Amino acid sequence: RTFGSLHPNYDTWTTKVTKLAKKGSVLLSVRAPVGEVNIADKDVCIGRGLMSIDGKNNKFIFYLFRGFKNYVVNKETGTVYGSVTRGDIAKLKFPFPNDTEQSAIAKILSDLDSKIELNQQMNKTLEAIGQAIFKRWFVDFEFPNEKGKPYKSSGGEMVDSELGEIPKGWLVGKYEDLVNISTGKGLKREDFSEKGKYAVLGANGELGRTNNFLFDESLILTGRVGTLGTVYLIRGKYWISDNVLISKPKSEENYYYSYFIIKLFDFRSLNRGSTQPLITQTDIKNQIVLIPDNTTLLQFHKICLSMFDKIYQNGLENVGLSQIRDSLLPRLMSGKIRVPVEVRA
């Protein structure tokens, strides 16, 4: 259920294996959403919503299903949740080049996806490093003192507060002391454009494209309606939808600190919605937070800046790589572009 660009992510484990998909096999979603596809990078147990396919060239089969996703989706049945059967998939007709060309096509596309996945993994690692530094400095209070030694364990003075003991000189305040909070703006259906210059962002990321933008700055976004608890950073020109709360740091050194702070909030307890999840600007503004001294905040900001710059650049590279892959995929799979292969006598 957690599809990645090439391999799945794993969040559920079992000791009772019913159906096993072997490492390297193609994983195809056969229940809503039908047509999602990945390659297993280890032996995995699969449920009834997944189909495992194992053939001569699984990477080619993977790209075949990705390239003809709409063709597969059109075979689905079901009034509430769409699905396809093993028989439906077995009867599908695809264009197949010879084995050598299959391997060449798969290599071109998988090299692009592997680079995208590598960038994604690097970004997760960099953010985890930032998270670890945040915890050590602002939870364990082991930020470097004037001599570069861990503050608390080196005898740094602590004082009582409503959040417990905190370093002397630090304050307890509200989240709104760090950021200004606003809400995005709805976009009319006719203002969406498939080839628009700017992304339209919702709680879970991109909703579509448009030719106008609302913001051109570094911001923190979190879901306001429907999806709660997702938090992510943006910089640059975007249209932000009205189901998103926007945190704009009041000073530059607050940016990454505020990002990690809001990720600590218990969004479930803030939910005011009866039919669907909802949080308000006021609820977020009034969250009690720790406010470190400016020197420590600036030090933390400088450390995070280089890491998150790399995350941003990796993201830009992935956008370009994805566009190249998505442009090549239908042409390679339909035979409009042929891959030169060496012919041996």
Coordinates of C-alpha atoms in Angstrom, one line a residue:
R1 CA 0.0 0.0 0.0
T2 CA 3.0 2.3 0.3
F3 CA 4.3 2.6 -3.3
G4 CA 7.5 4.4 -4.0
S5 CA 8.9 5.6 -7.3
L6 CA 10.6 2.2 -7.9
H7 CA 10.4 0.1 -4.7
P8 CA 7.8 0.1 -2.0
N9 CA 8.2 1.6 1.4
Y10 CA 7.3 -0.8 4.3
D11 CA 5.3 0.0 7.4
T12 CA 3.6 -3.3 8.2
W13 CA 5.2 -6.6 9.2
T14 CA 3.9 -10.1 9.8
T15 CA 5.1 -13.6 11.0
K16 CA 2.2 -15.3 9.2
V17 CA 3.0 -15.5 5.4
T18 CA 0.0 -16.2 3.2
K19 CA 1.2 -15.1 -0.2
L20 CA 4.8 -14.4 -0.9
A21 CA 6.2 -12.2 -3.6
K22 CA 9.8 -12.9 -4.3
K23 CA 12.5 -10.3 -4.4
G24 CA 12.6 -8.7 -7.9
S25 CA 9.0 -9.5 -8.8
V26 CA 6.6 -6.9 -10.0
L27 CA 3.9 -5.7 -7.5
L28 CA 0.7 -4.6 -9.2
S29 CA -2.2 -3.0 -7.3
V30 CA -5.4 -4.8 -8.4
R31 CA -7.8 -3.0 -6.0
A32 CA -8.4 0.7 -5.7
P33 CA -6.2 2.4 -6.7
V34 CA -5.8 -0.1 -9.6
G35 CA -2.6 0.2 -11.6
E36 CA 0.0 1.3 -9.1
V37 CA 3.1 -0.7 -9.7
N38 CA 6.5 -1.3 -8.0
I39 CA 9.3 -3.8 -7.9
A40 CA 9.9 -5.8 -4.7
D41 CA 13.4 -5.2 -3.3
K42 CA 13.0 -8.1 -0.9
D43 CA 10.7 -11.0 -0.3
V44 CA 7.4 -9.6 0.8
C45 CA 4.1 -10.9 2.0
I46 CA 1.2 -9.5 -0.1
G47 CA -2.5 -9.2 0.6
R48 CA -5.5 -9.5 -1.7
G49 CA -5.1 -6.0 -3.1
L50 CA -1.7 -6.9 -4.7
M51 CA -0.7 -9.1 -7.6
S52 CA 2.8 -10.5 -7.9
I53 CA 4.2 -11.0 -11.5
D54 CA 7.4 -12.8 -12.2
G55 CA 8.8 -13.0 -15.7
K56 CA 11.9 -13.0 -17.9
N57 CA 12.5 -9.3 -17.5
N58 CA 10.7 -7.9 -14.6
K59 CA 12.0 -4.4 -14.9
F60 CA 10.6 -4.2 -18.4
I61 CA 7.3 -5.6 -17.2
F62 CA 7.2 -3.0 -14.5
Y63 CA 7.6 -0.2 -17.0
L64 CA 5.1 -1.8 -19.3
F65 CA 2.5 -1.6 -16.7
R66 CA 3.5 1.9 -15.7
G67 CA 3.4 3.0 -19.4
F68 CA 0.0 1.4 -20.0
K69 CA -1.5 2.3 -16.6
N70 CA -4.7 3.8 -18.1
Y71 CA -5.2 0.7 -20.3
V72 CA -5.0 -1.5 -17.1
V73 CA -7.3 0.9 -15.1
N74 CA -9.9 0.7 -17.9
K75 CA -10.3 -3.0 -17.2
E76 CA -11.4 -2.5 -13.6
T77 CA -14.9 -3.4 -12.4
G78 CA -16.8 -2.7 -9.2
T79 CA -19.3 -0.1 -8.2
V80 CA -17.7 1.0 -4.9
Y81 CA -14.1 0.0 -5.2
G82 CA -12.5 -0.7 -8.6
S83 CA -10.6 -4.0 -9.0
V84 CA -9.2 -6.2 -11.7
T85 CA -8.7 -10.0 -11.6
R86 CA -5.8 -12.3 -12.4
G87 CA -7.8 -13.3 -15.5
D88 CA -8.1 -9.7 -16.6
I89 CA -4.4 -9.1 -16.3
A90 CA -3.5 -12.4 -18.0
K91 CA -5.5 -11.5 -21.1
L92 CA -4.0 -8.0 -21.6
K93 CA -2.2 -7.5 -24.9
F94 CA 0.9 -5.4 -25.0
P95 CA 3.6 -4.6 -27.6
F96 CA 6.7 -6.7 -26.8
P97 CA 10.1 -5.9 -28.5
N98 CA 12.8 -8.6 -28.4
D99 CA 14.5 -9.6 -25.2
T100 CA 17.6 -7.5 -26.0
E101 CA 15.6 -4.3 -26.6
Q102 CA 13.5 -5.0 -23.5
S103 CA 16.6 -5.0 -21.4
A104 CA 17.9 -1.8 -23.0
I105 CA 14.6 0.0 -22.5
A106 CA 14.4 -1.2 -18.9
K107 CA 18.0 0.0 -18.2
I108 CA 17.4 3.5 -19.5
L109 CA 14.2 4.0 -17.4
S110 CA 15.5 2.2 -14.3
D111 CA 18.7 4.3 -14.3
L112 CA 16.5 7.4 -14.0
D113 CA 14.3 5.9 -11.3
S114 CA 17.3 4.6 -9.4
K115 CA 18.8 8.1 -9.3
I116 CA 15.4 9.6 -8.2
E117 CA 15.2 7.0 -5.4
L118 CA 18.8 7.6 -4.3
N119 CA 18.0 11.3 -4.0
Q120 CA 14.8 10.5 -2.0
Q121 CA 16.8 8.3 0.4
M122 CA 19.5 11.0 0.7
N123 CA 16.8 13.5 1.6
K124 CA 15.4 11.2 4.3
T125 CA 18.8 10.8 5.8
L126 CA 19.6 14.5 5.8
E127 CA 16.3 15.3 7.4
A128 CA 16.8 12.6 10.0
I129 CA 20.2 14.2 10.8
G130 CA 18.5 17.5 11.3
Q131 CA 15.9 15.9 13.5
A132 CA 18.6 14.2 15.6
I133 CA 20.4 17.5 16.1
F134 CA 17.1 19.3 17.0
K135 CA 16.4 16.6 19.7
R136 CA 19.9 16.9 21.1
W137 CA 19.9 20.6 21.3
F138 CA 16.3 21.5 22.2
V139 CA 15.0 18.4 24.0
D140 CA 18.1 17.0 25.7
F141 CA 19.6 20.6 26.0
E142 CA 23.0 19.4 24.9
F143 CA 23.7 22.3 22.4
P144 CA 27.3 23.5 22.5
N145 CA 28.1 26.0 25.2
E146 CA 30.6 28.9 24.9
K147 CA 33.5 26.3 25.0
G148 CA 31.8 24.0 22.5
K149 CA 30.9 21.4 25.1
P150 CA 27.4 19.9 25.6
Y151 CA 25.4 22.5 27.7
K152 CA 23.5 20.4 30.2
S153 CA 25.9 17.6 30.9
S154 CA 28.7 20.2 31.3
G155 CA 26.9 21.9 34.1
G156 CA 24.9 24.5 32.2
E157 CA 22.4 26.3 34.5
M158 CA 18.8 25.2 34.2
V159 CA 15.7 27.0 35.5
D160 CA 12.1 25.9 36.2
S161 CA 9.3 26.7 33.7
E162 CA 5.9 25.4 32.8
L163 CA 7.6 23.0 30.4
G164 CA 9.9 21.7 33.1
E165 CA 13.6 22.7 33.5
I166 CA 15.0 24.7 30.6
P167 CA 18.3 26.4 30.0
K168 CA 18.7 29.8 31.7
G169 CA 17.9 32.6 29.3
W170 CA 15.4 30.6 27.3
L171 CA 11.7 31.4 27.3
V172 CA 8.4 29.7 27.1
G173 CA 6.0 31.2 24.6
K174 CA 3.5 30.4 21.9
Y175 CA 4.0 29.1 18.4
E176 CA 2.8 32.5 17.1
D177 CA 5.8 34.1 18.8
L178 CA 7.9 32.3 16.1
V179 CA 5.7 32.6 13.0
N180 CA 2.8 34.3 11.4
I181 CA 0.0 31.9 10.4
S182 CA -2.3 32.2 7.5
T183 CA -4.5 30.0 5.3
G184 CA -4.1 29.4 1.6
K185 CA -6.6 30.3 -1.1
G186 CA -9.0 28.1 -3.1
L187 CA -8.4 27.8 -6.8
K188 CA -11.3 27.6 -9.4
R189 CA -11.3 24.5 -11.5
E190 CA -10.9 26.6 -14.7
D191 CA -7.7 28.1 -13.3
F192 CA -5.9 24.7 -13.2
S193 CA -3.7 24.0 -16.2
E194 CA -2.0 20.7 -16.9
K195 CA 1.1 22.5 -18.2
G196 CA 0.9 25.4 -15.7
K197 CA 4.2 27.0 -14.6
Y198 CA 3.4 26.7 -10.8
A199 CA 2.4 23.8 -8.6
V200 CA -0.9 24.0 -6.6
L201 CA -0.1 22.6 -3.1
G202 CA -2.5 20.9 -0.7
A203 CA -2.0 19.1 2.6
N204 CA -0.3 16.1 0.9
G205 CA 1.6 17.9 -1.8
E206 CA 0.9 18.8 -5.4
L207 CA -2.8 18.9 -6.4
G208 CA -2.1 20.2 -10.0
R209 CA -0.6 23.1 -11.9
T210 CA -1.6 26.7 -12.6
N211 CA -0.2 29.8 -14.3
N212 CA -0.5 32.0 -11.2
F213 CA 1.3 31.9 -7.8
L214 CA 0.4 33.2 -4.4
F215 CA 3.7 33.0 -2.6
D216 CA 7.4 33.2 -3.4
E217 CA 9.2 32.6 -0.1
S218 CA 10.3 30.0 2.4
L219 CA 7.3 28.6 4.3
I220 CA 6.1 25.8 6.5
L221 CA 2.9 24.0 5.4
T222 CA 0.5 21.7 7.3
G223 CA -2.9 20.3 6.6
R224 CA -5.9 22.3 7.9
V225 CA -8.9 20.2 6.6
G226 CA -9.0 16.5 5.9
T227 CA -5.4 15.5 6.3
L228 CA -3.8 16.5 9.6
G229 CA -0.3 16.1 10.8
T230 CA 1.6 16.4 7.5
V231 CA 4.2 19.1 7.7
Y232 CA 6.6 20.1 4.9
L233 CA 8.8 23.0 3.8
I234 CA 8.6 24.9 0.5
R235 CA 10.6 27.7 -1.1
G236 CA 9.9 29.4 -4.4
K237 CA 6.7 30.2 -6.3
Y238 CA 3.5 28.2 -5.5
W239 CA -0.2 28.5 -5.2
I240 CA -1.3 27.1 -1.8
S241 CA -4.8 25.8 -1.4
D242 CA -7.2 26.8 1.3
N243 CA -7.0 23.3 3.1
V244 CA -3.4 24.3 4.2
L245 CA -2.2 26.3 7.1
I246 CA 0.9 28.4 6.3
S247 CA 3.6 29.3 8.9
K248 CA 5.9 32.1 7.9
P249 CA 8.9 32.6 10.2
K250 CA 9.1 36.0 11.8
S251 CA 12.9 35.9 11.5
E252 CA 15.1 33.8 9.3
E253 CA 16.7 31.9 12.2
N254 CA 13.3 30.6 13.2
Y255 CA 12.6 28.7 10.0
Y256 CA 14.0 25.2 10.6
Y257 CA 13.4 25.4 14.4
S258 CA 9.7 26.2 13.8
Y259 CA 9.5 23.3 11.3
F260 CA 10.8 20.7 13.8
I261 CA 8.7 22.3 16.6
I262 CA 5.4 22.0 14.7
K263 CA 6.2 18.4 13.8
L264 CA 6.0 17.7 17.6
F265 CA 2.4 19.0 17.9
D266 CA -0.3 16.4 18.7
F267 CA -2.6 17.2 15.7
R268 CA -5.1 14.5 16.7
S269 CA -5.9 16.3 20.0
L270 CA -6.3 19.6 18.1
N271 CA -9.0 18.1 15.8
R272 CA -12.2 20.1 15.9
G273 CA -14.0 18.4 13.0
S274 CA -17.0 16.1 13.4
T275 CA -17.4 14.8 9.9
Q276 CA -13.8 15.4 8.8
P277 CA -10.6 16.4 10.5
L278 CA -10.2 20.2 11.1
I279 CA -7.8 22.4 12.9
T280 CA -7.8 26.2 13.2
Q281 CA -5.2 28.9 13.0
T282 CA -6.0 29.8 16.7
D283 CA -5.3 26.3 17.9
I284 CA -1.9 26.2 16.2
K285 CA -1.0 29.8 17.3
N286 CA -1.6 29.0 20.9
Q287 CA 0.5 25.9 21.2
I288 CA 3.0 26.4 24.0
V289 CA 6.6 26.1 22.8
L290 CA 10.2 26.6 24.0
I291 CA 11.9 29.7 22.6
P292 CA 15.7 29.4 22.7
D293 CA 18.1 32.3 22.7
N294 CA 18.9 33.9 19.3
T295 CA 22.5 32.7 19.3
T296 CA 21.5 29.1 19.6
L297 CA 18.7 29.5 17.1
L298 CA 21.1 31.0 14.6
Q299 CA 23.7 28.3 15.0
F300 CA 21.0 25.6 14.4
H301 CA 19.7 27.5 11.4
K302 CA 23.2 27.6 9.8
I303 CA 23.7 23.8 10.3
C304 CA 20.2 23.1 8.8
L305 CA 20.7 25.5 6.0
S306 CA 23.3 23.5 4.2
M307 CA 21.4 20.2 4.7
F308 CA 18.1 21.5 3.5
D309 CA 19.7 23.3 0.6
K310 CA 20.9 19.9 -0.5
I311 CA 17.4 18.4 0.0
Y312 CA 16.0 21.3 -2.1
Q313 CA 18.5 20.7 -4.9
N314 CA 17.8 17.0 -4.9
G315 CA 14.1 17.7 -5.2
L316 CA 14.7 20.0 -8.2
E317 CA 16.8 17.3 -9.8
N318 CA 14.1 14.7 -9.2
V319 CA 11.5 16.9 -10.9
G320 CA 13.7 17.1 -14.0
L321 CA 14.5 13.4 -14.0
S322 CA 10.8 12.5 -13.6
Q323 CA 9.9 14.7 -16.5
I324 CA 12.5 13.0 -18.7
R325 CA 11.3 9.6 -17.6
D326 CA 7.7 10.4 -18.1
S327 CA 8.4 11.8 -21.5
L328 CA 10.4 8.7 -22.6
L329 CA 8.2 6.1 -21.0
P330 CA 5.2 6.2 -23.5
R331 CA 7.4 6.6 -26.5
L332 CA 9.7 3.7 -25.6
M333 CA 6.8 1.4 -24.7
S334 CA 4.8 2.2 -27.8
G335 CA 7.9 1.8 -30.1
K336 CA 7.8 5.5 -31.2
I337 CA 11.4 5.7 -30.0
R338 CA 13.5 2.6 -30.6
V339 CA 16.6 1.8 -28.6
P340 CA 19.7 0.9 -30.7
V341 CA 20.9 -2.5 -29.7
E342 CA 24.0 -4.3 -30.7
V343 CA 23.3 -7.1 -33.2
R344 CA 25.7 -10.0 -33.0
A345 CA 26.2 -12.3 -36.0

